[in-house]
Amino acid sequence: MKVEIIKCLEDNYSYLIIDEDSRQACAIDPSEPEPIINFVEKNNINLKFVLNTHHHFDHIGGNKDLKKKYNVKVVGFIEDKNRIPEIDIPLKDKQVWKYEKFEAKIFHIPGHTSGHICFNFFNEKLLFTGDTLFSLGCGRIFEGTYEQMFNSLNLIKNFPKETMIFCGHEYTVKNSEFCLMYDPNNEKLKRKISENKKKIKEGFPTIPVTLQDEIDMNIFLRSDQKNIQRNLSLIEPTPLETFSKLRDLKDNF
Ligand code: ZN
Ligand code: FE
């Protein structure tokens, strides 16, 4: 099983998860059809499914054309079946979806949208997090509450630490500047920032990342850390209060 990163629109990432034996593939969050079609045609791939993490246009923009061209089946969250275009296979929270060698468990992770899910290919330890967990950041809270987003991130935090995270956007460098502002003594973060800047300069994605690295450096997964709480001048805050304050600050960053 191989994951191919497909750059889309301004800063979106769509992904192809490819079974190298059968040449079959699933497209995760196709923002637009063309870059997916180009890759599929060039590499002789049999595109079978589209998997959507949530209904925003920059994650579902390719659904219609990919179905037309390849007759893909669209997989999404049952509670969002009215706003995931072309949905064929609606899944419930914690349901396992399987087709030949593709096997993923979905988890409902509301906050960014009310129907956001992630796809966990647990055999390969891959996690597609859409706009909920970014590298060194998290999504804006559009439809949910702070508490929902906080719980969704905590759910992700409990996956095996070596899980590889694939998120919906390349926001990593900007995110890292915010992390550093409120976690200024994080040496691992400082080293990561220079690595990431180099990657971007050379035209490479900063994705994927390991969950362990995110736990060590992503401030939105570190709201239980006393040094971060102190930098926010809150009085004895809970992790949820710390997270909420950070999310507000990030909205205006
Ligand atoms: Zn979104
Ligand atoms: Fe997005």
Tab-separated table of C-alpha atoms and ligand atoms in Angstrom:
chain	number	residue	atom	x	y	z
A	1	MET	CA	0.000	0.000	0.000
A	2	LYS	CA	1.386	3.344	-1.039
A	3	VAL	CA	0.165	6.902	-0.493
A	4	GLU	CA	0.644	9.486	-3.207
A	5	ILE	CA	0.300	13.171	-2.319
A	6	ILE	CA	-1.583	15.197	-4.942
A	7	LYS	CA	-1.325	18.968	-4.632
A	8	CYS	CA	-4.606	20.710	-5.427
A	9	LEU	CA	-5.931	24.285	-5.544
A	10	GLU	CA	-3.832	26.770	-3.517
A	11	ASP	CA	-2.694	24.717	-0.548
A	12	ASN	CA	-4.855	21.577	-0.465
A	13	TYR	CA	-3.597	18.035	-0.374
A	14	SER	CA	-5.593	15.207	-1.871
A	15	TYR	CA	-4.224	11.704	-1.533
A	16	LEU	CA	-4.291	8.492	-3.490
A	17	ILE	CA	-3.933	5.327	-1.487
A	18	ILE	CA	-2.766	2.738	-3.962
A	19	ASP	CA	-2.688	-1.047	-3.714
A	20	GLU	CA	0.466	-1.658	-5.707
A	21	ASP	CA	-0.410	-5.281	-6.507
A	22	SER	CA	-3.816	-4.629	-8.042
A	23	ARG	CA	-3.137	-0.997	-9.136
A	24	GLN	CA	-6.473	-0.106	-7.540
A	25	ALA	CA	-6.732	3.151	-5.612
A	26	CYS	CA	-8.911	5.377	-3.454
A	27	ALA	CA	-8.785	9.174	-3.691
A	28	ILE	CA	-9.078	10.943	-0.362
A	29	ASP	CA	-10.648	14.419	-0.447
A	30	PRO	CA	-10.267	15.190	-4.158
A	31	SER	CA	-10.372	18.997	-4.169
A	32	GLU	CA	-10.607	19.133	-7.952
A	33	PRO	CA	-10.654	16.453	-10.636
A	34	GLU	CA	-7.748	17.369	-12.955
A	35	PRO	CA	-4.685	16.664	-10.791
A	36	ILE	CA	-6.179	13.301	-9.779
A	37	ILE	CA	-7.055	12.369	-13.355
A	38	ASN	CA	-3.568	13.339	-14.546
A	39	PHE	CA	-1.892	11.113	-12.010
A	40	VAL	CA	-4.287	8.208	-12.539
A	41	GLU	CA	-3.834	8.285	-16.325
A	42	LYS	CA	-0.053	8.632	-16.220
A	43	ASN	CA	0.399	5.821	-13.743
A	44	ASN	CA	-2.078	3.312	-15.022
A	45	ILE	CA	-4.205	3.299	-11.912
A	46	ASN	CA	-7.685	1.898	-11.506
A	47	LEU	CA	-9.483	4.467	-9.352
A	48	LYS	CA	-12.258	2.712	-7.440
A	49	PHE	CA	-13.335	4.975	-4.565
A	50	VAL	CA	-13.458	8.533	-3.307
A	51	LEU	CA	-13.292	8.975	0.467
A	52	ASN	CA	-14.438	12.310	1.891
A	53	THR	CA	-13.539	13.583	5.371
A	54	HIS	CA	-16.112	16.415	5.235
A	55	HIS	CA	-18.372	18.344	2.890
A	56	HIS	CA	-16.361	21.546	2.250
A	57	PHE	CA	-15.915	22.373	-1.438
A	58	ASP	CA	-12.127	22.021	-1.314
A	59	HIS	CA	-12.503	18.388	-0.235
A	60	ILE	CA	-15.333	17.192	-2.473
A	61	GLY	CA	-14.750	19.264	-5.636
A	62	GLY	CA	-13.666	16.241	-7.680
A	63	ASN	CA	-16.445	13.840	-6.660
A	64	LYS	CA	-18.756	14.424	-9.595
A	65	ASP	CA	-16.205	14.296	-12.406
A	66	LEU	CA	-14.350	11.321	-10.947
A	67	LYS	CA	-17.586	9.385	-10.741
A	68	LYS	CA	-18.434	10.300	-14.311
A	69	LYS	CA	-15.022	9.286	-15.631
A	70	TYR	CA	-14.185	6.231	-13.515
A	71	ASN	CA	-17.501	5.248	-12.001
A	72	VAL	CA	-15.977	5.517	-8.515
A	73	LYS	CA	-18.055	4.885	-5.422
A	74	VAL	CA	-18.100	7.776	-2.943
A	75	VAL	CA	-17.640	6.975	0.748
A	76	GLY	CA	-18.594	9.426	3.505
A	77	PHE	CA	-20.312	9.968	6.841
A	78	ILE	CA	-23.938	8.899	7.046
A	79	GLU	CA	-25.001	12.041	8.918
A	80	ASP	CA	-23.584	14.161	6.088
A	81	LYS	CA	-25.185	12.158	3.305
A	82	ASN	CA	-27.165	15.179	2.158
A	83	ARG	CA	-24.111	17.344	1.623
A	84	ILE	CA	-21.459	14.909	0.368
A	85	PRO	CA	-22.100	15.004	-3.386
A	86	GLU	CA	-22.621	11.641	-5.111
A	87	ILE	CA	-22.332	9.619	-1.890
A	88	ASP	CA	-22.839	5.860	-2.423
A	89	ILE	CA	-21.522	4.293	0.772
A	90	PRO	CA	-22.630	6.132	3.938
A	91	LEU	CA	-20.741	4.976	7.033
A	92	LYS	CA	-21.465	5.256	10.732
A	93	ASP	CA	-19.076	6.320	13.480
A	94	LYS	CA	-16.549	3.558	14.254
A	95	GLN	CA	-17.645	1.476	11.288
A	96	VAL	CA	-14.997	-0.488	9.378
A	97	TRP	CA	-15.114	-0.196	5.604
A	98	LYS	CA	-13.385	-2.887	3.575
A	99	TYR	CA	-12.817	-3.561	-0.107
A	100	GLU	CA	-10.221	-6.173	-1.051
A	101	LYS	CA	-6.994	-4.916	0.564
A	102	PHE	CA	-8.390	-1.518	1.553
A	103	GLU	CA	-9.559	-1.566	5.145
A	104	ALA	CA	-10.288	1.597	7.123
A	105	LYS	CA	-12.149	2.437	10.282
A	106	ILE	CA	-13.899	5.780	10.391
A	107	PHE	CA	-14.228	7.988	13.441
A	108	HIS	CA	-16.622	10.898	13.865
A	109	ILE	CA	-14.484	13.904	14.864
A	110	PRO	CA	-16.784	16.959	14.925
A	111	GLY	CA	-15.637	20.543	15.497
A	112	HIS	CA	-14.494	21.921	12.132
A	113	THR	CA	-17.818	20.700	10.741
A	114	SER	CA	-20.520	18.733	12.518
A	115	GLY	CA	-20.026	15.731	10.245
A	116	HIS	CA	-16.255	15.556	9.979
A	117	ILE	CA	-14.696	12.083	10.015
A	118	CYS	CA	-11.194	10.653	9.745
A	119	PHE	CA	-10.164	7.473	7.955
A	120	ASN	CA	-7.815	5.134	9.796
A	121	PHE	CA	-6.147	2.474	7.660
A	122	PHE	CA	-5.258	0.587	10.814
A	123	ASN	CA	-3.264	-2.224	9.179
A	124	GLU	CA	-0.831	0.309	7.721
A	125	LYS	CA	-1.265	2.853	10.567
A	126	LEU	CA	-2.289	5.707	8.260
A	127	LEU	CA	-4.693	8.414	9.390
A	128	PHE	CA	-6.377	10.911	7.056
A	129	THR	CA	-7.438	13.812	9.249
A	130	GLY	CA	-8.901	16.321	6.757
A	131	ASP	CA	-9.274	19.756	8.358
A	132	THR	CA	-9.371	18.558	11.979
A	133	LEU	CA	-5.699	17.929	12.760
A	134	PHE	CA	-3.131	19.755	10.629
A	135	SER	CA	0.586	19.445	11.101
A	136	LEU	CA	1.322	21.810	14.010
A	137	GLY	CA	-2.224	23.142	13.961
A	138	CYS	CA	-5.907	22.291	13.906
A	139	GLY	CA	-8.903	23.353	11.867
A	140	ARG	CA	-11.064	26.350	12.591
A	141	ILE	CA	-14.202	25.605	14.547
A	142	PHE	CA	-17.003	26.349	12.088
A	143	GLU	CA	-19.909	24.167	13.158
A	144	GLY	CA	-18.928	22.589	16.433
A	145	THR	CA	-17.992	23.677	19.926
A	146	TYR	CA	-14.543	24.072	21.446
A	147	GLU	CA	-15.255	21.013	23.521
A	148	GLN	CA	-16.113	18.900	20.485
A	149	MET	CA	-12.917	19.912	18.716
A	150	PHE	CA	-10.902	19.318	21.893
A	151	ASN	CA	-12.416	15.835	22.249
A	152	SER	CA	-11.833	15.056	18.584
A	153	LEU	CA	-8.155	15.972	18.911
A	154	ASN	CA	-7.879	13.889	22.067
A	155	LEU	CA	-9.343	10.934	20.204
A	156	ILE	CA	-6.642	11.297	17.555
A	157	LYS	CA	-4.003	11.642	20.272
A	158	ASN	CA	-4.794	8.106	21.406
A	159	PHE	CA	-3.898	6.375	18.151
A	160	PRO	CA	-0.566	4.481	18.094
A	161	LYS	CA	2.212	7.071	18.237
A	162	GLU	CA	3.833	5.837	15.029
A	163	THR	CA	0.643	6.526	13.038
A	164	MET	CA	1.334	8.599	9.931
A	165	ILE	CA	-0.893	11.663	9.665
A	166	PHE	CA	-2.074	12.965	6.290
A	167	CYS	CA	-4.001	16.238	6.560
A	168	GLY	CA	-5.976	18.426	4.187
A	169	HIS	CA	-3.761	21.485	3.809
A	170	GLU	CA	-0.161	22.674	3.703
A	171	TYR	CA	-0.366	25.166	6.581
A	172	THR	CA	2.598	23.793	8.508
A	173	VAL	CA	5.061	26.692	8.419
A	174	LYS	CA	2.506	29.324	9.376
A	175	ASN	CA	1.172	26.997	12.076
A	176	SER	CA	4.654	26.470	13.483
A	177	GLU	CA	5.164	30.194	14.031
A	178	PHE	CA	2.089	30.217	16.248
A	179	CYS	CA	3.269	27.150	18.186
A	180	LEU	CA	6.643	28.763	18.818
A	181	MET	CA	5.064	31.951	20.138
A	182	TYR	CA	3.409	30.150	23.075
A	183	ASP	CA	5.856	27.235	23.400
A	184	PRO	CA	9.120	29.138	22.893
A	185	ASN	CA	11.434	26.688	24.649
A	186	ASN	CA	10.446	23.682	22.566
A	187	GLU	CA	13.793	22.688	21.033
A	188	LYS	CA	12.335	19.889	18.933
A	189	LEU	CA	9.909	22.397	17.431
A	190	LYS	CA	12.709	24.801	16.578
A	191	ARG	CA	14.614	22.096	14.718
A	192	LYS	CA	11.437	21.037	12.921
A	193	ILE	CA	10.765	24.599	11.782
A	194	SER	CA	14.070	24.853	9.941
A	195	GLU	CA	13.539	21.413	8.377
A	196	ASN	CA	10.065	22.388	7.206
A	197	LYS	CA	11.155	25.725	5.762
A	198	LYS	CA	13.812	23.895	3.768
A	199	LYS	CA	11.261	21.372	2.483
A	200	ILE	CA	8.877	24.100	1.344
A	201	LYS	CA	11.681	26.062	-0.316
A	202	GLU	CA	12.647	22.976	-2.290
A	203	GLY	CA	9.044	22.342	-3.287
A	204	PHE	CA	8.390	19.323	-1.061
A	205	PRO	CA	5.367	18.815	1.218
A	206	THR	CA	5.846	18.769	5.002
A	207	ILE	CA	3.339	15.882	5.086
A	208	PRO	CA	3.092	13.144	6.296
A	209	VAL	CA	4.062	13.510	9.942
A	210	THR	CA	4.017	11.044	12.808
A	211	LEU	CA	1.520	11.367	15.607
A	212	GLN	CA	4.413	11.324	18.082
A	213	ASP	CA	5.907	14.431	16.454
A	214	GLU	CA	2.551	16.190	16.617
A	215	ILE	CA	2.162	15.332	20.299
A	216	ASP	CA	5.629	16.764	20.947
A	217	MET	CA	5.222	19.958	18.911
A	218	ASN	CA	1.615	20.762	17.962
A	219	ILE	CA	0.435	23.232	20.587
A	220	PHE	CA	-3.203	22.194	20.108
A	221	LEU	CA	-2.274	18.724	21.390
A	222	ARG	CA	-0.318	20.221	24.298
A	223	SER	CA	-2.946	22.172	26.209
A	224	ASP	CA	-2.211	20.029	29.291
A	225	GLN	CA	1.366	21.380	29.456
A	226	LYS	CA	1.969	23.741	32.370
A	227	ASN	CA	4.534	25.898	30.567
A	228	ILE	CA	2.058	26.614	27.771
A	229	GLN	CA	-0.718	27.391	30.245
A	230	ARG	CA	1.593	29.883	31.996
A	231	ASN	CA	2.327	31.682	28.723
A	232	LEU	CA	-1.369	32.409	28.276
A	233	SER	CA	-1.767	34.176	31.637
A	234	LEU	CA	-4.851	32.172	32.545
A	235	ILE	CA	-5.421	31.352	36.196
A	236	GLU	CA	-5.279	27.596	36.797
A	237	PRO	CA	-6.876	26.768	33.456
A	238	THR	CA	-8.143	23.329	32.500
A	239	PRO	CA	-6.750	21.818	29.292
A	240	LEU	CA	-10.063	22.646	27.577
A	241	GLU	CA	-9.811	26.318	28.625
A	242	THR	CA	-6.218	26.394	27.422
A	243	PHE	CA	-7.183	24.836	24.111
A	244	SER	CA	-10.088	27.287	23.642
A	245	LYS	CA	-7.868	30.291	24.345
A	246	LEU	CA	-5.258	29.025	21.878
A	247	ARG	CA	-7.896	28.469	19.221
A	248	ASP	CA	-9.168	32.050	19.683
A	249	LEU	CA	-5.650	33.464	19.493
A	250	LYS	CA	-4.922	31.455	16.373
A	251	ASP	CA	-8.054	32.801	14.644
A	252	ASN	CA	-6.513	36.274	14.811
A	253	PHE	CA	-2.911	35.259	14.223
B	1	ZN	ZN	-12.772	22.297	5.651
B	2	FE	FE	-10.177	22.535	3.688
